[in-house]
């Protein structure tokens, strides 16, 4: 377990920021899910509803110079990293104005300029890429003579920790003391398979010891708890003290794909309700109001502003141009510099 | 279209033909078991194995962790020691995760061990574009497999063929990849109730004709048939051949056809460069050069990843119109 330095207290600004990011994710995802079910958003969307505290709690600590890698469930990570709704919906709709010019869609949505190295259709593809980014961060800090390093954060699920790629990445990050914070979103399932049926441990943080890095567990339904755990790990990474594995216990409120999914009964209503009762946004709003950081009206105003942004953004996306099939072969390769 | 010995009595959709093939393979051999991600109670994300877990239980229908390399390794080890593994790699794109187990272990173990090991392994996987699933869930990577000595590869495009392919693969003492087509999941077809097999390495003449041979596999067989209809309306008689088995490939049936029609067009959904069509075109050029009235032509995907945007994906995947246009060009009718 990580040694606790002085306990961090979130400022009012941080508390509001956590709220704003979570609310943006929730509404973005709910609308995206509806659009998918109305057939307006093609392909498959894996929604982040219920897990908002994780992306938000981590991302508050990161700047555009820090990188993240994401998963198939990647919209929330991009939203929390400052993704613009216009360009995100445009991507989901396959438009030229989307973040990936419509080439990638939900499963590959990215914003390299802000250090968001892509959602990913391949489970556990992110951690090794994040290790590469962290290597780059350490290398560049050295040649530029900086003490503080940029940090790379791979997000990945409980299911992903059963892929060899995850183990290889964790080991490399530890042995080279790279600035990586491995953030496991343990939502208890890989698709429809319960964690207890896919691995013989319940705390994924236990694996950290096997790589020689600290492992921490936090309540992934509590944005402040995530913020705290991630903050400490990111600080260590920045200062050259090496990687940490942060496990966030969370739950997805909707199905594996879309809102209602394919109708398999793999979890009980009681279980779902018990987790919904710990809704990360409701819990956080209660805290904001109790602490006097925001009033109910101010909270509502955040929701309203986000919804307004969404409405405008969907309209923008719907009216955006489609890619031109004549450009199909663009961007397969980077043009070679003339010699 | 089914072969003459298949009584046309009952229709099943492609997905249910898959289920029935696996069910009968498990029924007829107590050493056969199935493993894959979410194939147990969930019956796979495609719903293709629904009911098998209830019928055969968790000892024979295993949900695995998300560990593709582990899944193929399991099949290699269990297959080499007496069991008959039938394993599922959900999307064909994920074979990237387990290429070492496939190429360096599964395919080569028998040869490297001087014929002392037997690998009766069936791998089922879903390929193909058209569902807006983007670059990592839409590929047709059959050429990767066909390039590897030791593997057999079948790509069934009808309900009849997919059931037959699975049972054939399960009874075969060699590794067989059954590459299924997700774009065909709802396709109905005649499927006999009893177990049956397909002759390994035997192509199907889907339609007879005189003026052009189209060789197509997977989902493209249906586009080729539609193209043949379009061409027929223009007075061109087209023979359509589905190799079905890409490894081993039925060169003879293809060559015989081209020797008759004097023109050949090869179609597939995978990218054109280095695709199986290149091998087929080369064999035609080598073996029936003297019969050809025009160079062998190919219609396949352009050299890019599968794009997400539906408008791009539609222009990426070959279709009947493009096949017909290319056919007319080589026939000098365009
Ligand atoms: C290499 C690979 N194998 C399988 C899949 C299919 N798949 C997509 S999501 C998923 C479950 C992932 O579970 P987890 O890592 O826990 O993430 P969660 O969906 O719970 O967020 C699976 C098996 C895939 N996309 N890539
Ligand atoms: Mg999970």
XYZ file of C-alpha atoms and ligand atoms in Angstrom:
700
model
C 0.000 0.000 0.000
C 1.154 3.520 -0.723
C 2.577 5.440 2.205
C 0.274 8.316 2.963
C 1.995 11.666 2.971
C -0.050 14.565 4.309
C -3.735 13.897 3.646
C -4.996 16.012 0.784
C -8.071 18.156 1.161
C -9.880 19.158 -1.996
C -10.434 22.888 -2.387
C -13.861 24.254 -3.295
C -12.566 24.745 -6.787
C -11.583 21.080 -7.027
C -14.948 19.950 -5.638
C -16.760 21.993 -8.266
C -14.443 20.802 -10.973
C -15.076 17.162 -10.058
C -18.803 17.842 -10.220
C -18.642 19.582 -13.553
C -16.667 16.793 -15.168
C -18.982 14.104 -13.842
C -22.116 15.919 -14.944
C -20.676 16.446 -18.405
C -19.937 12.739 -18.722
C -23.336 11.624 -17.441
C -25.387 13.762 -19.789
C -23.107 13.190 -22.744
C -23.480 9.447 -22.281
C -27.214 9.418 -21.681
C -27.807 11.360 -24.860
C -25.311 9.248 -26.792
C -27.095 6.097 -25.619
C -30.440 7.442 -26.804
C -28.956 8.427 -30.142
C -27.573 4.923 -30.556
C -30.932 3.364 -29.770
C -32.652 5.721 -32.216
C -30.218 4.514 -34.854
C -28.631 7.945 -35.210
C -25.274 6.954 -33.802
C -24.006 3.982 -35.815
C -22.054 1.030 -34.464
C -21.649 0.074 -30.819
C -21.312 2.490 -27.897
C -19.949 1.314 -24.547
C -21.236 3.836 -22.025
C -19.497 5.104 -18.898
C -22.625 5.846 -16.856
C -22.008 5.037 -13.189
C -18.220 5.238 -13.428
C -17.925 9.024 -13.784
C -16.064 9.533 -10.500
C -13.082 7.549 -11.750
C -12.250 9.519 -14.883
C -13.083 12.813 -13.184
C -11.122 12.132 -10.004
C -8.019 11.273 -12.004
C -8.286 13.883 -14.717
C -8.453 16.863 -12.355
C -4.748 16.205 -11.698
C -3.685 16.058 -15.328
C -2.818 18.714 -17.867
C -2.830 18.429 -21.630
C 0.839 17.460 -21.377
C -0.042 14.318 -19.452
C -1.337 11.412 -21.460
C -4.047 8.871 -20.925
C -4.942 5.712 -22.763
C -8.529 4.627 -22.712
C -10.687 1.602 -23.399
C -13.692 0.617 -25.480
C -15.633 2.539 -22.786
C -13.788 5.704 -23.639
C -16.167 8.659 -23.967
C -15.991 9.442 -20.256
C -12.215 9.633 -20.320
C -12.238 12.068 -23.218
C -14.989 14.205 -21.708
C -13.099 14.370 -18.409
C -9.944 15.336 -20.268
C -11.742 18.338 -21.687
C -13.240 16.826 -24.821
C -15.528 19.172 -26.724
C -19.026 17.809 -27.202
C -19.283 19.119 -30.737
C -16.289 17.184 -31.933
C -17.256 14.139 -29.888
C -20.812 13.801 -31.196
C -19.528 14.548 -34.672
C -17.155 11.609 -34.286
C -19.914 9.311 -33.062
C -21.922 10.328 -36.130
C -18.987 9.637 -38.453
C -18.600 13.272 -39.553
C -15.563 15.041 -40.951
C -15.686 17.512 -38.029
C -15.228 14.763 -35.451
C -12.070 14.335 -33.417
C -10.983 11.506 -35.729
C -12.590 12.928 -38.877
C -15.148 10.136 -38.649
C -12.515 7.475 -39.263
C -12.561 6.046 -35.745
C -15.955 6.434 -34.104
C -16.763 5.629 -30.497
C -14.212 2.871 -30.057
C -11.264 4.944 -31.256
C -12.262 8.438 -30.211
C -9.150 10.422 -29.347
C -7.634 13.847 -28.914
C -3.907 13.500 -29.243
C -3.446 17.270 -28.832
C -4.769 17.010 -25.281
C -2.906 13.800 -24.491
C -5.898 11.522 -25.019
C -4.309 8.630 -26.907
C -7.541 7.035 -27.895
C -10.327 4.799 -26.839
C -9.401 1.307 -27.917
C -11.246 -1.629 -29.406
C -8.658 -4.059 -28.110
C -8.964 -4.871 -24.431
C -5.712 -4.088 -22.552
C -4.082 -2.411 -25.535
C -3.782 0.807 -23.532
C -1.346 -0.036 -20.718
C 1.636 -0.867 -22.977
C 1.008 2.308 -24.987
C 0.903 4.338 -21.788
C 4.225 2.791 -20.805
C 5.621 4.034 -24.088
C 4.259 7.510 -23.436
C 5.740 7.446 -19.935
C 9.092 6.380 -21.339
C 8.885 9.350 -23.658
C 8.014 11.619 -20.729
C 11.005 10.437 -18.728
C 13.321 10.670 -21.719
C 12.214 14.181 -22.640
C 12.415 15.386 -19.050
C 16.009 14.149 -18.970
C 17.125 15.794 -22.200
C 15.252 18.980 -21.343
C 16.696 19.024 -17.821
C 13.350 18.981 -15.954
C 12.851 17.318 -12.544
C 9.115 16.965 -12.912
C 7.849 14.553 -15.480
C 4.639 14.386 -17.401
C 2.597 11.377 -16.398
C 0.837 8.707 -18.437
C -2.338 7.118 -17.099
C -3.780 3.991 -18.675
C -7.390 3.271 -17.751
C -8.463 -0.359 -18.012
C -11.095 -2.695 -16.661
C -10.984 -5.674 -14.323
C -11.316 -7.947 -17.327
C -8.334 -6.332 -19.025
C -6.009 -7.366 -16.204
C -6.231 -10.934 -17.516
C -4.507 -10.052 -20.764
C -0.780 -10.618 -21.069
C -0.386 -7.069 -22.346
C -1.350 -5.690 -18.950
C 1.296 -7.739 -17.135
C 4.031 -6.848 -19.580
C 3.232 -3.160 -19.235
C 3.113 -3.223 -15.437
C 6.410 -5.036 -15.200
C 8.194 -2.689 -17.598
C 6.862 0.405 -15.869
C 8.024 -0.879 -12.496
C 11.479 -2.037 -13.499
C 12.186 1.239 -15.305
C 10.449 3.395 -12.667
C 8.385 5.111 -15.303
C 5.867 7.867 -14.588
C 2.750 5.724 -15.025
C -0.351 5.479 -12.891
C -2.287 2.341 -13.748
C -5.958 3.055 -13.082
C -8.095 -0.052 -12.935
C -11.824 0.539 -13.244
C -13.041 -2.550 -11.461
C -16.737 -2.620 -12.280
C -17.032 -6.270 -11.359
C -17.615 -7.556 -14.862
C -15.902 -8.220 -18.134
C -18.852 -8.030 -20.500
C -21.284 -10.482 -18.871
C -18.731 -12.423 -16.838
C -18.439 -11.698 -13.143
C -15.043 -10.917 -11.724
C -15.159 -14.016 -9.485
C -15.556 -16.120 -12.630
C -12.641 -14.537 -14.484
C -9.987 -14.179 -11.784
C -9.296 -15.771 -8.418
C -8.675 -12.494 -6.589
C -11.109 -9.755 -5.692
C -8.634 -6.923 -5.168
C -6.712 -6.262 -8.341
C -4.448 -3.951 -6.343
C -2.985 -7.152 -4.851
C -1.256 -7.746 -8.148
C 0.859 -4.618 -7.712
C 3.116 -6.417 -5.236
C 4.009 -8.900 -7.936
C 5.420 -6.122 -10.071
C 7.108 -4.295 -7.224
C 4.880 -1.230 -7.189
C 2.389 0.112 -4.651
C -1.232 -0.932 -5.039
C -4.054 1.213 -3.688
C -7.779 0.632 -3.512
C -10.299 3.421 -3.542
C -14.051 3.888 -3.713
C -14.682 4.475 -7.381
C -18.132 5.863 -6.642
C -16.627 8.728 -4.657
C -14.936 11.378 -6.758
C -13.001 12.743 -3.790
C -11.668 9.308 -2.866
C -10.466 8.786 -6.412
C -9.039 12.289 -6.522
C -7.086 11.587 -3.357
C -5.719 8.205 -4.358
C -4.887 9.288 -7.880
C -3.358 12.559 -6.680
C -0.863 10.808 -4.487
C 0.080 8.303 -7.190
C 0.417 10.988 -9.841
C 2.614 13.029 -7.531
C 4.928 10.054 -6.999
C 5.078 9.425 -10.728
C 5.853 13.058 -11.527
C 8.684 13.081 -9.028
C 10.343 10.014 -10.482
C 9.272 7.594 -7.740
C 7.739 5.168 -10.238
C 4.369 3.660 -11.031
C 1.370 2.863 -8.840
C -1.632 0.645 -9.439
C -4.825 2.381 -8.329
C -7.893 0.172 -8.237
C -11.236 1.962 -8.255
C -14.223 -0.149 -7.223
C -17.095 0.920 -9.389
C -20.098 -0.327 -11.332
C -21.634 0.306 -14.697
C -25.266 1.381 -14.442
C -26.205 0.404 -17.994
C -25.461 -2.639 -20.096
C -22.105 -3.554 -21.618
C -23.145 -1.997 -24.916
C -25.752 0.757 -25.193
C -28.303 1.607 -22.525
C -30.473 -1.504 -22.442
C -28.068 -3.875 -24.184
C -28.988 -7.284 -25.507
C -31.271 -8.277 -22.660
C -29.118 -10.863 -20.905
C -29.877 -11.358 -17.243
C -26.418 -11.581 -15.739
C -26.910 -9.335 -12.711
C -29.818 -8.821 -10.351
C -31.977 -5.741 -10.035
C -31.094 -5.627 -6.328
C -27.398 -5.472 -7.077
C -27.919 -2.733 -9.641
C -30.145 -0.759 -7.266
C -27.627 -1.057 -4.439
C -24.966 0.499 -6.628
C -27.313 3.090 -8.065
C -28.036 4.181 -4.511
C -24.376 5.197 -4.424
C -24.623 7.243 -7.604
C -21.342 9.179 -7.748
C -22.995 12.391 -8.906
C -25.820 12.354 -6.377
C -23.368 11.581 -3.564
C -21.111 14.376 -4.638
C -23.935 16.881 -4.976
C -25.091 16.024 -1.483
C -21.608 16.746 -0.248
C -21.385 20.035 -2.178
C -24.609 21.261 -0.695
C -23.825 20.058 2.840
C -20.445 21.768 2.739
C -22.062 24.902 1.398
C -19.878 24.828 -1.696
C -22.862 25.051 -4.016
C -26.584 25.586 -3.626
C -29.193 23.319 -5.146
C -29.861 26.017 -7.733
C -26.210 26.269 -8.647
C -26.039 22.515 -9.037
C -29.067 22.607 -11.291
C -27.524 25.401 -13.318
C -24.531 23.162 -14.073
C -26.850 20.476 -15.409
C -28.778 23.004 -17.480
C -25.662 24.492 -19.023
C -24.336 21.060 -19.885
C -27.645 20.069 -21.473
C -27.615 23.234 -23.526
C -24.111 22.506 -24.736
C -25.237 18.997 -25.661
C -28.245 20.189 -27.649
C -26.100 22.623 -29.626
C -23.419 20.027 -30.135
C -25.769 17.364 -31.442
C -27.191 19.888 -33.876
C -23.680 20.842 -34.945
C -22.801 17.181 -35.430
C -25.934 16.396 -37.394
C -25.303 19.308 -39.724
C -21.631 18.539 -40.174
C -20.345 17.226 -43.495
C -19.761 13.537 -44.037
C -16.264 12.460 -45.048
C -15.637 12.313 -48.770
C -15.045 8.736 -49.978
C -12.385 10.176 -52.293
C -10.339 10.781 -49.117
C -10.553 7.165 -47.994
C -6.836 6.509 -48.334
C -5.696 9.698 -46.626
C -3.827 9.212 -43.364
C -2.929 5.579 -43.816
C 0.652 6.823 -43.827
C 2.323 10.046 -42.813
C 3.788 11.650 -45.928
C 7.514 11.017 -46.182
C 9.535 14.198 -46.114
C 11.022 15.066 -49.499
C 14.741 14.265 -49.518
C -27.694 -22.984 -52.494
C -26.803 -26.360 -51.033
C -25.288 -29.436 -52.539
C -27.493 -32.070 -54.093
C -27.209 -34.514 -51.204
C -28.634 -32.015 -48.706
C -32.353 -32.536 -48.385
C -34.017 -29.124 -48.401
C -36.423 -29.542 -45.568
C -35.671 -27.148 -42.748
C -34.476 -23.577 -42.641
C -32.155 -22.154 -40.016
C -30.479 -18.795 -39.852
C -26.681 -18.723 -39.958
C -26.361 -18.115 -36.201
C -28.547 -21.085 -35.308
C -26.711 -23.274 -37.773
C -23.534 -22.392 -35.861
C -25.163 -23.389 -32.583
C -26.366 -26.671 -34.018
C -22.960 -27.477 -35.483
C -21.228 -26.965 -32.150
C -23.983 -28.807 -30.269
C -23.652 -31.880 -32.474
C -19.850 -31.762 -32.319
C -20.063 -31.772 -28.521
C -22.708 -34.509 -28.543
C -20.795 -36.892 -30.725
C -17.444 -36.723 -28.947
C -17.163 -36.748 -25.157
C -13.598 -35.457 -25.490
C -14.797 -32.302 -27.242
C -15.174 -29.153 -25.160
C -15.679 -25.519 -25.958
C -13.945 -22.456 -24.491
C -14.020 -18.729 -25.147
C -14.908 -15.317 -23.767
C -18.535 -14.953 -22.698
C -19.538 -18.118 -24.519
C -21.006 -19.745 -21.396
C -24.233 -18.467 -19.919
C -24.148 -15.443 -22.220
C -23.857 -17.706 -25.266
C -21.357 -15.274 -26.907
C -21.852 -11.611 -27.748
C -23.244 -12.802 -31.065
C -25.661 -15.198 -29.356
C -24.259 -18.027 -31.456
C -23.742 -20.527 -28.634
C -26.929 -19.901 -26.698
C -28.179 -22.911 -24.792
C -24.957 -24.909 -25.006
C -23.900 -24.046 -21.469
C -27.222 -25.253 -20.091
C -27.020 -28.404 -22.136
C -23.393 -29.407 -21.569
C -22.500 -27.642 -18.326
C -19.504 -25.649 -17.203
C -17.019 -28.508 -17.619
C -17.572 -28.631 -21.353
C -18.588 -25.067 -22.175
C -16.074 -22.791 -20.478
C -16.116 -19.056 -20.025
C -12.521 -17.961 -20.125
C -10.879 -14.788 -18.850
C -10.100 -12.194 -21.529
C -6.903 -13.984 -22.499
C -6.761 -14.896 -26.193
C -3.205 -16.136 -26.007
C -4.273 -18.318 -23.108
C -7.276 -19.608 -25.052
C -5.246 -20.805 -28.026
C -2.542 -22.118 -25.699
C -5.247 -24.069 -23.863
C -6.335 -25.575 -27.161
C -2.773 -26.487 -28.139
C -2.009 -28.151 -24.817
C -5.345 -29.879 -24.426
C -5.403 -30.907 -28.076
C -1.905 -32.374 -27.920
C -2.886 -34.423 -24.866
C -6.029 -36.070 -26.101
C -8.932 -33.632 -25.971
C -10.803 -32.066 -28.890
C -10.824 -28.329 -28.199
C -13.319 -26.075 -29.939
C -12.357 -22.530 -29.048
C -13.849 -19.178 -29.902
C -11.996 -15.953 -30.636
C -14.921 -13.536 -30.594
C -13.820 -11.098 -33.310
C -11.227 -12.202 -35.837
C -9.381 -8.934 -35.205
C -8.393 -10.318 -31.791
C -6.181 -13.033 -33.294
C -3.481 -10.396 -33.109
C -3.443 -11.162 -29.382
C -2.614 -14.818 -29.932
C -0.625 -14.980 -33.145
C 2.327 -16.671 -31.484
C 0.165 -19.477 -30.142
C -1.430 -19.805 -33.582
C 1.567 -19.470 -35.864
C 4.462 -20.813 -33.813
C 2.693 -23.382 -31.649
C -0.628 -24.633 -33.016
C 0.436 -24.699 -36.650
C 3.924 -26.119 -36.227
C 3.945 -28.446 -33.267
C 3.219 -31.598 -35.242
C 5.883 -30.881 -37.847
C 8.520 -29.780 -35.372
C 7.918 -32.931 -33.308
C 8.432 -35.179 -36.307
C 4.756 -36.045 -36.602
C 4.499 -37.161 -32.971
C 1.819 -34.665 -31.929
C -1.748 -34.328 -33.167
C -3.615 -31.037 -32.874
C -7.338 -31.659 -33.361
C -8.249 -28.046 -32.683
C -11.169 -26.037 -34.021
C -11.046 -22.252 -33.807
C -14.264 -20.348 -34.486
C -14.069 -16.629 -35.151
C -16.220 -13.885 -36.654
C -14.906 -11.696 -39.464
C -15.993 -8.928 -41.739
C -17.107 -5.324 -42.043
C -20.407 -3.617 -42.681
C -21.702 -3.059 -39.152
C -19.919 0.257 -38.462
C -17.659 -1.362 -35.894
C -14.531 0.407 -37.145
C -10.947 -0.631 -37.673
C -10.488 -3.201 -34.899
C -13.769 -5.122 -35.162
C -14.289 -5.429 -38.912
C -11.287 -7.068 -40.487
C -10.998 -10.066 -42.766
C -7.617 -11.522 -41.873
C -7.912 -14.968 -43.466
C -4.773 -14.406 -45.537
C -2.704 -14.266 -42.338
C -3.849 -17.789 -41.523
C -3.616 -19.231 -45.027
C 0.029 -18.193 -45.208
C 0.857 -20.508 -42.320
C 1.637 -24.162 -43.109
C -0.130 -26.462 -40.666
C -3.462 -24.658 -40.543
C -6.640 -25.315 -42.506
C -9.022 -22.458 -43.146
C -12.681 -22.589 -44.133
C -14.904 -19.556 -44.627
C -18.542 -20.631 -44.756
C -21.034 -18.191 -46.273
C -24.314 -20.080 -45.868
C -26.170 -21.649 -42.972
C -25.609 -25.077 -44.517
C -21.891 -24.548 -44.902
C -21.292 -23.087 -41.477
C -22.814 -26.064 -39.700
C -20.997 -28.482 -41.971
C -17.720 -26.608 -41.557
C -17.918 -26.776 -37.771
C -18.597 -30.509 -37.690
C -15.903 -31.140 -40.285
C -13.423 -29.097 -38.276
C -14.346 -30.829 -35.024
C -13.759 -34.287 -36.558
C -10.539 -33.257 -38.289
C -7.233 -34.202 -36.611
C -5.655 -30.892 -37.674
C -6.137 -27.287 -36.611
C -9.009 -25.754 -38.573
C -10.072 -22.128 -38.470
C -13.754 -21.652 -39.194
C -13.905 -18.007 -40.188
C -17.520 -16.918 -39.909
C -19.097 -13.786 -41.377
C -20.872 -11.403 -39.018
C -22.655 -9.780 -41.937
C -24.468 -13.068 -42.596
C -25.744 -13.797 -39.106
C -29.416 -13.407 -40.015
C -29.153 -15.260 -43.333
C -31.534 -18.239 -43.512
C -30.808 -21.416 -45.433
C -31.638 -25.105 -45.708
C -29.912 -27.038 -42.948
C -30.402 -30.775 -42.471
C -31.054 -31.780 -38.878
C -28.530 -34.611 -38.741
C -24.786 -33.997 -38.512
C -22.948 -33.759 -41.836
C -19.526 -32.702 -43.067
C -18.071 -30.799 -45.999
C -15.361 -32.287 -48.180
C -12.147 -30.585 -47.044
C -10.537 -28.530 -49.770
C -13.479 -28.770 -52.144
C -14.905 -25.635 -53.753
C -18.568 -25.142 -54.591
C -19.817 -24.120 -57.984
C -22.560 -21.820 -56.779
C -23.787 -21.013 -60.268
C -22.821 -22.315 -63.666
C -22.004 -20.073 -66.599
C -19.971 -19.768 -69.761
C -18.477 -16.309 -70.209
C -16.782 -15.354 -66.922
C -15.667 -17.059 -63.724
C -16.062 -15.104 -60.504
C -14.242 -16.623 -57.542
C -15.482 -15.128 -54.277
C -15.570 -16.211 -50.652
C -17.271 -15.276 -47.417
C -19.916 -12.612 -47.599
C -18.709 -11.642 -51.074
C -20.161 -14.825 -52.516
C -23.586 -13.223 -52.169
C -22.445 -9.988 -53.794
C -20.884 -11.995 -56.597
C -24.164 -13.826 -57.153
C -26.014 -10.518 -57.315
C -23.410 -9.224 -59.738
C -23.959 -12.335 -61.846
C -27.662 -11.450 -62.011
C -26.810 -7.929 -63.155
C -24.417 -9.277 -65.765
C -26.906 -11.892 -66.931
C -29.270 -9.031 -67.739
C -26.520 -7.713 -70.020
C -26.197 -11.071 -71.679
C -23.104 -12.337 -69.848
C -23.280 -15.862 -68.510
C -21.342 -16.025 -65.254
C -19.992 -18.963 -63.296
C -19.642 -18.255 -59.586
C -17.277 -20.335 -57.472
C -16.979 -20.307 -53.706
C -13.660 -21.936 -52.761
C -15.076 -22.316 -49.237
C -11.748 -23.770 -48.139
C -8.990 -21.242 -48.561
C -6.459 -23.681 -47.153
C -6.297 -26.173 -48.785
C -7.519 -24.369 -51.877
C -9.405 -26.222 -54.627
C -7.252 -25.088 -57.517
C -8.691 -27.710 -59.848
C -12.285 -26.512 -59.729
C -11.171 -22.936 -60.332
C -8.872 -23.830 -63.216
C -11.482 -26.042 -64.864
C -13.945 -23.203 -64.744
C -11.552 -20.610 -66.147
C -10.544 -23.008 -68.919
C -14.205 -23.008 -69.904
C -15.084 -19.314 -69.460
C -11.699 -17.792 -70.447
C -12.151 -14.901 -68.033
C -11.573 -14.657 -64.298
C -12.452 -12.156 -61.608
C -11.498 -12.768 -57.983
C -13.429 -11.030 -55.213
C -12.938 -10.708 -51.472
C -13.641 -8.382 -48.613
C -10.073 -8.317 -47.279
C -7.640 -5.730 -48.601
C -6.513 -6.432 -52.133
C -2.762 -6.252 -51.594
C -1.490 -9.645 -50.495
C -5.017 -10.983 -50.079
C -6.023 -14.545 -50.932
C -7.153 -13.175 -54.276
C -3.510 -12.593 -55.157
C -2.802 -16.303 -54.652
C -5.855 -17.348 -56.641
C -5.023 -14.935 -59.466
C -1.432 -16.196 -59.535
C -2.574 -19.818 -59.738
C -4.944 -19.014 -62.584
C -2.178 -17.162 -64.405
C 0.238 -20.050 -63.867
C -2.102 -22.864 -64.769
C -4.549 -21.510 -67.343
C -2.660 -18.691 -68.975
C -3.323 -20.102 -72.428
C -7.063 -20.090 -71.854
C -7.353 -16.512 -70.663
C -8.856 -13.855 -72.918
C -7.912 -11.069 -70.477
C -5.693 -10.635 -67.428
C -7.206 -11.955 -64.197
C -8.905 -9.090 -62.368
C -9.547 -8.547 -58.676
C -12.146 -6.653 -56.670
C -11.272 -6.238 -53.003
C -10.943 -3.616 -50.289
C -8.539 -0.709 -50.744
C -5.312 -0.563 -48.745
C -6.531 1.141 -45.602
C -7.918 0.141 -42.235
C -11.704 -0.302 -42.194
C -13.103 3.213 -41.713
C -15.841 3.874 -39.158
C -18.045 6.421 -40.908
C -20.816 4.496 -42.704
C -20.320 6.539 -45.855
C -16.667 5.536 -45.979
C -17.290 1.952 -44.982
C -19.801 1.551 -47.795
C -17.294 2.746 -50.310
C -14.653 0.515 -48.754
C -16.407 -2.845 -48.882
C -16.856 -4.347 -52.370
C -20.415 -4.822 -53.608
C -22.350 -6.252 -56.544
C -22.245 -3.049 -58.572
C -18.479 -2.745 -58.299
C -18.041 -6.400 -59.159
C -20.292 -6.061 -62.213
C -18.478 -2.931 -63.368
C -15.094 -4.627 -63.134
C -16.461 -7.698 -64.915
C -17.665 -5.547 -67.796
C -14.314 -3.850 -67.992
C -12.383 -7.075 -68.450
C -14.985 -8.369 -70.887
C -14.649 -5.195 -72.916
C -18.274 -4.249 -72.270
C -17.598 -1.220 -70.104
C -8.468 -8.385 -27.115
C -9.927 -8.279 -26.926
N -10.610 -9.346 -26.466
C -11.935 -9.280 -26.298
C -12.615 -8.144 -26.587
C -14.135 -8.067 -26.454
N -14.475 -7.264 -25.283
C -14.791 -5.972 -25.412
S -15.063 -5.253 -23.950
C -14.788 -6.674 -23.120
C -14.890 -6.709 -21.636
C -13.870 -5.857 -20.994
O -14.006 -5.941 -19.627
P -13.260 -4.921 -18.690
O -11.831 -4.848 -19.072
O -13.574 -5.278 -17.307
O -13.913 -3.521 -19.088
P -15.428 -3.038 -18.888
O -16.150 -3.365 -20.156
O -16.002 -3.731 -17.734
O -15.324 -1.573 -18.716
C -14.481 -7.700 -24.002
C -14.203 -9.090 -23.619
C -11.876 -7.054 -27.101
N -12.481 -5.919 -27.465
N -10.548 -7.150 -27.235
Mg -15.086 -4.570 -16.096
